[in-house]
Amino acid sequence: MILILKNGVTDDQIDHVIQKVESMGFQTHLSRGTFRTIIGMIGDESLTTEQQLQSIPGVQQVVPVLPPYKLASREAHPESSVIDVSGVKIGGGNLAMIAGPCSVEDRDRMMRIGESVVKSGANLFRGGAYKPRTSPYAFQGLGEAGLKILREVGDTFGVPVVTEITDPRNVELVAEYSDMLQVGARNMQNFVLLTEVGKTDRPVLLKRGMAATIQDLLMSAEYVLSQGNPNVVLCERGIKSFDPSTRNLYDVAAVPAVQGLTHLPIIVDPSHATGRPDLIPPCALAGLAAGADGVHIEVHDCPEEAKSDGAQALLPEQYNEIVQKMAAMAELLGKTISPLPNSTTKNTPPTEALA
Ligand code: PEP
Ligand code: MN
């Protein structure tokens, strides 16, 4: 860390700052300029905090040299991480294609949707069994019954499944049925939940909170990593804005910005980012063009009957069409849509139209 001292700081104050910082266990390096005096601190940053340093008389500003998300940072791990979700790789040129309805619904419907998205090229099936709803009167999800359905779809079509975890008390239960735990936007800063999923070995899909900065997102990832679980995939899903034209504001620039700061993969979710089926396909392509490590899209075979987020669902045939375009873009970018765990073909664009 670097301490910038106040204009007109006295020699006594400088001596005091040096003595204080050295007593904490740091080495110091004093540099006196014509207008400013700065002190470089060398040592283990966990021995103090910015707030503590800021309160030493004579200190104007504390400038951290390393990011506070040490494990998530690129400095700590220059190579891009590749996260393995039960055989499906995400990151380092491997693309996740996550698709499925917002909520897990009845078994037959889930089977139909699962079959069609897998046929189209999805490599992870999604659906929420526990839904974090704004209204306590809205559909809250099928709970464990929904987890069982999700697992059955995954096992039937040989596709790993991802589902949302909303409550730290359910971590073991949800981990038992799913291949990846989704921490949703509303829970991105639920630190108890992050700590609990960090104690598991399940890959975590961590969605950006709707009012979270990129640094907030990376600090939340750090919670999971710091518990020993290195398998975190980030997700840009739109942030709040003043404009009601779209459900959220799709921050596509966050993708390369995040990749510059962390080795963790980041995917995009144009469904929640835009809330509009007409905007999802172009925004999915924009996400890939910006370097995203995958795309998360909600698909429903009868949106008017969907228990949640029907208005933003793509129909299976629309999903099929966009996957073909995404496969073409993947090829252009020299990336691979990760094959399903037992499949031997790579980057296979779906060729058949859906029945
Ligand atoms: C979801 O994936 O259905 C969901 C609730 O997403 P988010 O947390 O991004 O709103
Ligand atoms: Mn949803």
Coordinates of C-alpha atoms in Angstrom, one line a residue, residues 100-317:
G100 CA -34.0 -23.9 -19.3
P101 CA -37.1 -22.3 -17.7
C102 CA -36.9 -19.7 -15.0
S103 CA -38.7 -22.1 -12.5
V104 CA -38.8 -25.9 -12.3
E105 CA -42.3 -26.8 -13.2
D106 CA -44.1 -30.0 -13.8
R107 CA -42.1 -33.1 -14.8
D108 CA -43.5 -33.6 -18.3
R109 CA -42.9 -29.9 -19.2
M110 CA -39.4 -30.0 -17.8
M111 CA -38.6 -33.2 -19.8
R112 CA -39.9 -31.5 -23.0
I113 CA -37.9 -28.3 -22.5
G114 CA -34.8 -30.2 -21.4
E115 CA -34.9 -32.5 -24.4
S116 CA -35.3 -29.6 -26.8
V117 CA -32.6 -27.3 -25.4
V118 CA -30.1 -30.2 -25.2
K119 CA -30.9 -31.1 -28.8
S120 CA -30.3 -27.5 -29.7
G121 CA -26.8 -27.5 -28.1
A122 CA -27.3 -26.5 -24.5
N123 CA -24.7 -28.1 -22.2
L124 CA -26.2 -27.1 -18.9
F125 CA -29.9 -27.3 -18.0
R126 CA -31.3 -24.7 -15.5
G127 CA -34.4 -24.2 -13.5
G128 CA -35.1 -22.7 -10.1
A129 CA -36.7 -24.9 -7.4
Y130 CA -36.3 -22.2 -4.8
K131 CA -37.3 -18.8 -6.3
P132 CA -36.3 -15.5 -4.7
R133 CA -39.5 -13.5 -5.5
T134 CA -40.1 -9.9 -4.9
S135 CA -43.7 -10.7 -3.7
P136 CA -44.3 -13.2 -0.9
Y137 CA -47.5 -14.1 -2.8
A138 CA -45.7 -15.1 -6.0
F139 CA -44.8 -18.7 -6.9
Q140 CA -41.9 -19.6 -4.6
G141 CA -40.8 -22.8 -6.4
L142 CA -41.4 -26.5 -6.0
G143 CA -38.6 -27.0 -3.4
E144 CA -37.2 -30.5 -3.1
A145 CA -39.8 -31.9 -5.5
G146 CA -38.4 -29.5 -8.1
L147 CA -34.9 -30.6 -7.4
K148 CA -35.8 -34.2 -8.0
I149 CA -37.4 -33.3 -11.4
L150 CA -34.4 -31.2 -12.4
R151 CA -32.1 -34.1 -11.5
E152 CA -34.2 -36.5 -13.5
V153 CA -34.1 -34.3 -16.6
G154 CA -30.3 -34.0 -16.2
D155 CA -29.9 -37.8 -15.9
T156 CA -32.2 -38.5 -18.7
F157 CA -30.5 -36.3 -21.2
G158 CA -27.0 -36.6 -19.9
V159 CA -26.7 -32.9 -19.1
P160 CA -25.5 -31.3 -15.8
V161 CA -28.0 -29.1 -14.0
V162 CA -27.7 -25.7 -12.3
T163 CA -30.2 -24.4 -9.8
E164 CA -30.5 -21.5 -7.4
I165 CA -29.7 -21.7 -3.8
T166 CA -31.4 -19.0 -1.7
D167 CA -30.9 -20.2 1.9
P168 CA -27.7 -21.3 3.6
R169 CA -29.7 -24.1 5.4
N170 CA -30.5 -25.7 2.1
V171 CA -26.9 -25.9 0.7
E172 CA -26.5 -29.6 1.4
L173 CA -29.9 -30.5 0.0
V174 CA -29.4 -28.5 -3.2
A175 CA -25.9 -29.7 -3.7
E176 CA -27.1 -33.3 -3.5
Y177 CA -29.3 -32.8 -6.5
S178 CA -27.4 -30.3 -8.7
D179 CA -24.1 -30.0 -10.4
M180 CA -23.8 -26.3 -10.0
L181 CA -25.2 -23.9 -7.4
Q182 CA -26.5 -20.6 -8.6
V183 CA -26.3 -17.6 -6.2
G184 CA -28.7 -15.1 -7.7
A185 CA -28.5 -11.4 -8.0
R186 CA -30.6 -10.8 -4.9
N187 CA -28.2 -12.9 -2.8
M188 CA -24.9 -11.8 -4.3
Q189 CA -24.1 -10.2 -1.0
N190 CA -25.6 -12.7 1.3
F191 CA -22.3 -13.4 2.9
V192 CA -23.6 -16.3 5.1
L193 CA -24.8 -18.0 1.9
L194 CA -21.5 -17.3 0.1
T195 CA -19.6 -18.7 3.0
E196 CA -21.7 -21.9 3.0
V197 CA -21.4 -22.6 -0.7
G198 CA -17.7 -21.9 -0.4
K199 CA -17.5 -24.8 2.0
T200 CA -18.8 -27.2 -0.7
D201 CA -16.9 -28.4 -3.7
R202 CA -19.8 -27.6 -6.1
P203 CA -19.1 -25.1 -8.8
V204 CA -20.9 -21.8 -8.1
L205 CA -22.6 -19.6 -10.7
L206 CA -22.5 -16.1 -9.0
K207 CA -24.7 -13.5 -10.6
R208 CA -24.0 -9.9 -10.3
G209 CA -26.3 -8.0 -8.0
M210 CA -28.5 -5.5 -9.6
A211 CA -26.8 -2.6 -7.8
A212 CA -23.4 -4.2 -7.5
T213 CA -20.2 -2.8 -8.8
I214 CA -17.7 -5.0 -10.5
Q215 CA -15.5 -4.8 -7.4
D216 CA -18.5 -5.9 -5.3
L217 CA -19.0 -8.9 -7.5
L218 CA -15.3 -9.8 -7.2
M219 CA -15.4 -9.4 -3.4
S220 CA -18.4 -11.8 -3.3
A221 CA -16.5 -14.3 -5.4
E222 CA -13.6 -13.9 -2.9
Y223 CA -15.9 -15.0 -0.1
V224 CA -16.5 -18.3 -1.9
L225 CA -12.8 -18.8 -2.9
S226 CA -11.6 -17.9 0.6
Q227 CA -13.6 -20.9 2.0
G228 CA -11.6 -23.3 -0.2
N229 CA -14.0 -23.6 -3.2
P230 CA -12.1 -22.4 -6.3
N231 CA -15.0 -23.2 -8.7
V232 CA -16.7 -19.9 -9.3
V233 CA -18.2 -18.7 -12.6
L234 CA -19.4 -15.1 -12.7
C235 CA -22.5 -13.9 -14.5
E236 CA -23.4 -10.4 -15.9
R237 CA -27.2 -10.2 -15.8
G238 CA -27.9 -6.5 -16.0
I239 CA -27.9 -3.7 -13.4
K240 CA -30.7 -1.3 -12.4
S241 CA -31.1 1.8 -14.5
F242 CA -33.5 4.7 -14.9
D243 CA -34.8 3.5 -18.2
P244 CA -37.8 1.2 -18.1
S245 CA -37.3 0.2 -21.8
T246 CA -35.4 -2.9 -20.7
R247 CA -35.8 -4.9 -17.5
N248 CA -32.2 -4.0 -16.5
L249 CA -29.3 -2.4 -18.2
Y250 CA -27.2 -5.0 -19.9
D251 CA -23.6 -4.1 -19.0
V252 CA -21.7 -5.9 -21.7
A253 CA -18.6 -3.9 -21.1
A254 CA -18.4 -5.6 -17.7
V255 CA -17.4 -8.8 -19.5
P256 CA -13.9 -7.7 -20.7
A257 CA -13.6 -5.4 -17.7
V258 CA -14.0 -8.3 -15.3
Q259 CA -11.8 -10.6 -17.4
G260 CA -9.0 -8.0 -17.0
L261 CA -9.3 -8.2 -13.3
T262 CA -9.9 -11.8 -12.6
H263 CA -9.0 -15.3 -13.8
L264 CA -12.6 -16.5 -13.2
P265 CA -14.8 -17.1 -16.2
I266 CA -17.8 -14.8 -16.7
I267 CA -20.9 -15.6 -18.7
V268 CA -23.8 -13.3 -19.7
D269 CA -27.5 -13.6 -19.1
P270 CA -29.3 -11.6 -21.7
S271 CA -32.7 -12.9 -20.5
H272 CA -32.6 -11.1 -17.1
A273 CA -30.5 -8.3 -18.5
T274 CA -33.1 -7.2 -21.0
G275 CA -36.3 -9.0 -20.1
R276 CA -37.3 -8.9 -23.8
P277 CA -37.3 -11.9 -26.1
D278 CA -36.6 -9.6 -29.1
L279 CA -33.4 -8.4 -27.5
I280 CA -32.1 -11.6 -26.2
P281 CA -30.6 -13.0 -29.4
P282 CA -28.6 -9.9 -30.4
C283 CA -27.5 -9.4 -26.8
A284 CA -26.4 -13.0 -26.5
L285 CA -24.2 -12.5 -29.6
A286 CA -22.9 -9.2 -28.2
G287 CA -21.9 -11.0 -25.0
L288 CA -19.9 -13.6 -26.9
A289 CA -18.4 -11.0 -29.1
A290 CA -17.3 -9.2 -25.9
G291 CA -15.5 -12.3 -24.8
A292 CA -18.1 -14.0 -22.5
D293 CA -17.4 -17.6 -21.5
G294 CA -21.0 -18.6 -22.0
V295 CA -24.6 -17.6 -22.3
H296 CA -27.5 -18.2 -20.0
I297 CA -30.9 -18.0 -21.6
E298 CA -34.4 -18.8 -20.2
V299 CA -36.5 -21.0 -22.5
H300 CA -40.1 -22.1 -22.0
D301 CA -42.4 -24.1 -24.4
C302 CA -45.5 -22.1 -23.4
P303 CA -44.4 -18.7 -21.9
E304 CA -48.0 -17.7 -21.1
E305 CA -48.2 -20.6 -18.7
A306 CA -44.8 -20.1 -17.1
K307 CA -44.8 -19.8 -13.3
S308 CA -42.2 -17.0 -13.5
D309 CA -40.5 -14.8 -16.1
G310 CA -42.7 -16.1 -18.9
A311 CA -42.5 -12.7 -20.6
Q312 CA -38.8 -13.0 -21.2
A313 CA -38.7 -16.7 -22.2
L314 CA -37.5 -17.7 -25.7
L315 CA -39.5 -20.5 -27.3
P316 CA -37.5 -23.7 -28.0
E317 CA -37.3 -23.0 -31.7

